[in-house]
Amino acid sequence: MEMKATLARVAAQGAVPIPGTKRRAYLEENARAAGVELTAAELGALEGAVPTGAVSGARDTEEGLALTDR
């Protein structure tokens, strides 16, 4: 799924996405997500593909988390 659509889906659920990025091009792409409006059919298709709550757990392994904020 394109990042803009991902951020638009999060926003459509009433949340404020705060993606991290290291590259200006990705920041610009993420900012363009504010202009994306998904239709009810698109949101339904996304929900069917990845139901809310289907993904859970830590975003990284213990080893990966140990390297965060070094």
Coordinates of N, CA and C in Angstrom, one line a residue:
M1 N 0.9 -1.2 0.0 CA 0.0 0.0 0.0 C 0.9 1.2 0.0
E2 N 0.6 2.2 -0.8 CA 1.3 3.4 -0.9 C 1.2 4.2 0.5
M3 N 2.3 4.8 0.9 CA 2.3 5.5 2.2 C 1.2 6.5 2.3
K4 N 0.9 7.2 1.2 CA -0.1 8.3 1.3 C -1.4 7.6 1.7
A5 N -1.8 6.5 1.1 CA -3.0 5.8 1.3 C -3.0 5.3 2.8
T6 N -1.9 4.8 3.3 CA -1.8 4.3 4.6 C -2.1 5.5 5.6
L7 N -1.4 6.6 5.4 CA -1.7 7.7 6.3 C -3.1 8.3 6.2
A8 N -3.6 8.2 5.0 CA -5.0 8.7 4.8 C -6.0 7.8 5.5
R9 N -5.7 6.5 5.5 CA -6.6 5.5 6.2 C -6.5 5.8 7.7
V10 N -5.3 6.0 8.3 CA -5.2 6.3 9.7 C -6.0 7.6 10.0
A11 N -5.8 8.6 9.2 CA -6.6 9.9 9.4 C -8.1 9.7 9.3
A12 N -8.5 8.8 8.4 CA -10.0 8.6 8.3 C -10.5 7.9 9.5
Q13 N -9.7 7.2 10.3 CA -10.1 6.5 11.5 C -10.1 7.5 12.7
G14 N -9.8 8.7 12.4 CA -9.9 9.7 13.5 C -8.6 9.9 14.2
A15 N -7.5 9.3 13.8 CA -6.2 9.4 14.5 C -5.4 10.4 13.7
V16 N -4.3 10.9 14.3 CA -3.4 11.8 13.7 C -2.1 11.0 13.5
P17 N -1.8 10.6 12.2 CA -0.6 9.9 12.0 C 0.6 10.8 12.1
I18 N 1.7 10.3 12.7 CA 2.9 11.0 12.9 C 4.1 10.1 12.4
P19 N 4.2 10.1 11.1 CA 5.3 9.2 10.5 C 6.7 9.8 10.7
G20 N 7.6 8.9 10.9 CA 9.0 9.4 11.0 C 9.7 9.2 9.6
T21 N 10.6 10.0 9.3 CA 11.3 9.9 8.1 C 12.7 10.6 8.2
K22 N 13.6 10.1 7.4 CA 14.9 10.7 7.4 C 15.2 11.4 6.0
R23 N 14.3 11.3 5.1 CA 14.5 11.9 3.8 C 13.5 12.9 3.5
R24 N 13.9 14.0 2.9 CA 13.0 15.1 2.5 C 11.9 14.6 1.5
A25 N 12.3 13.7 0.6 CA 11.3 13.2 -0.4 C 10.2 12.5 0.3
Y26 N 10.5 11.7 1.4 CA 9.5 11.0 2.1 C 8.6 11.9 2.9
L27 N 9.2 13.0 3.5 CA 8.5 14.0 4.2 C 7.4 14.6 3.3
E28 N 7.9 15.0 2.1 CA 7.0 15.6 1.1 C 5.8 14.6 0.7
E29 N 6.2 13.4 0.5 CA 5.1 12.4 0.2 C 4.1 12.3 1.3
N30 N 4.6 12.2 2.5 CA 3.8 12.1 3.7 C 2.9 13.3 3.8
A31 N 3.4 14.5 3.5 CA 2.6 15.7 3.6 C 1.4 15.7 2.6
R32 N 1.7 15.1 1.4 CA 0.7 15.0 0.4 C -0.5 14.1 0.8
A33 N -0.3 13.3 1.8 CA -1.4 12.4 2.3 C -2.6 13.2 2.9
A34 N -2.3 14.5 3.3 CA -3.3 15.3 3.8 C -4.4 15.6 2.8
G35 N -4.0 15.6 1.5 CA -4.9 15.8 0.4 C -5.6 14.6 -0.1
V36 N -5.3 13.4 0.4 CA -5.9 12.2 -0.1 C -7.2 11.9 0.7
E37 N -8.3 11.8 -0.1 CA -9.6 11.4 0.5 C -10.0 10.0 0.0
L38 N -10.1 9.1 0.8 CA -10.5 7.7 0.4 C -12.0 7.6 0.4
T39 N -12.5 6.9 -0.6 CA -14.0 6.7 -0.6 C -14.4 5.6 0.4
A40 N -15.7 5.5 0.6 CA -16.1 4.5 1.5 C -15.8 3.1 1.0
A41 N -15.8 2.9 -0.3 CA -15.5 1.6 -0.9 C -14.0 1.3 -0.7
E42 N -13.1 2.3 -0.9 CA -11.7 2.1 -0.6 C -11.4 1.8 0.8
L43 N -12.0 2.5 1.7 CA -11.9 2.2 3.2 C -12.3 0.8 3.5
G44 N -13.5 0.4 2.9 CA -14.0 -0.9 3.1 C -13.0 -2.0 2.6
A45 N -12.5 -1.7 1.4 CA -11.5 -2.7 0.9 C -10.3 -2.8 1.7
L46 N -9.8 -1.7 2.2 CA -8.6 -1.7 3.1 C -8.9 -2.4 4.4
E47 N -10.1 -2.2 5.0 CA -10.5 -2.9 6.2 C -10.6 -4.4 6.0
G48 N -11.1 -4.8 4.8 CA -11.2 -6.2 4.5 C -9.9 -6.8 4.3
A49 N -8.9 -6.1 3.8 CA -7.6 -6.6 3.6 C -6.8 -6.7 4.9
V50 N -6.9 -5.7 5.7 CA -6.1 -5.6 7.0 C -7.1 -5.1 8.0
P51 N -7.9 -6.0 8.6 CA -8.9 -5.5 9.6 C -8.2 -4.8 10.8
T52 N -9.0 -3.8 11.3 CA -8.5 -3.1 12.5 C -8.2 -4.1 13.6
G53 N -7.0 -3.9 14.2 CA -6.7 -4.8 15.3 C -6.0 -6.1 14.8
A54 N -5.9 -6.3 13.5 CA -5.2 -7.5 13.0 C -3.7 -7.5 13.3
V55 N -3.1 -6.3 13.3 CA -1.7 -6.2 13.5 C -1.5 -5.7 14.9
S56 N -0.7 -6.3 15.7 CA -0.4 -5.9 17.0 C 1.0 -6.3 17.5
G57 N 1.4 -5.8 18.6 CA 2.7 -6.2 19.1 C 3.7 -5.1 19.0
A58 N 4.9 -5.4 19.4 CA 6.0 -4.5 19.3 C 6.3 -4.2 17.9
R59 N 6.8 -3.0 17.6 CA 7.1 -2.6 16.2 C 8.5 -3.1 15.8
D60 N 9.3 -3.6 16.8 CA 10.6 -4.0 16.5 C 10.9 -5.2 17.5
T61 N 12.0 -5.8 17.2 CA 12.5 -6.9 18.1 C 13.2 -6.2 19.3
E62 N 13.4 -7.0 20.4 CA 14.1 -6.5 21.5 C 15.5 -5.9 21.1
E63 N 16.2 -6.6 20.2 CA 17.5 -6.2 19.8 C 17.4 -4.9 19.0
G64 N 16.4 -4.7 18.2 CA 16.2 -3.5 17.4 C 15.8 -2.3 18.4
L65 N 15.0 -2.6 19.4 CA 14.6 -1.5 20.3 C 15.8 -1.1 21.1
A66 N 16.7 -2.0 21.4 CA 17.9 -1.6 22.1 C 18.8 -0.6 21.4
L67 N 18.7 -0.6 20.1 CA 19.5 0.3 19.2 C 18.8 1.7 19.0
T68 N 17.5 1.8 19.5 CA 16.8 3.0 19.3 C 17.3 4.1 20.2
D69 N 17.3 5.3 19.7 CA 17.7 6.5 20.5 C 19.1 6.4 21.0
R70 N 20.0 5.9 20.2 CA 21.4 5.8 20.6 C 22.1 7.1 20.4

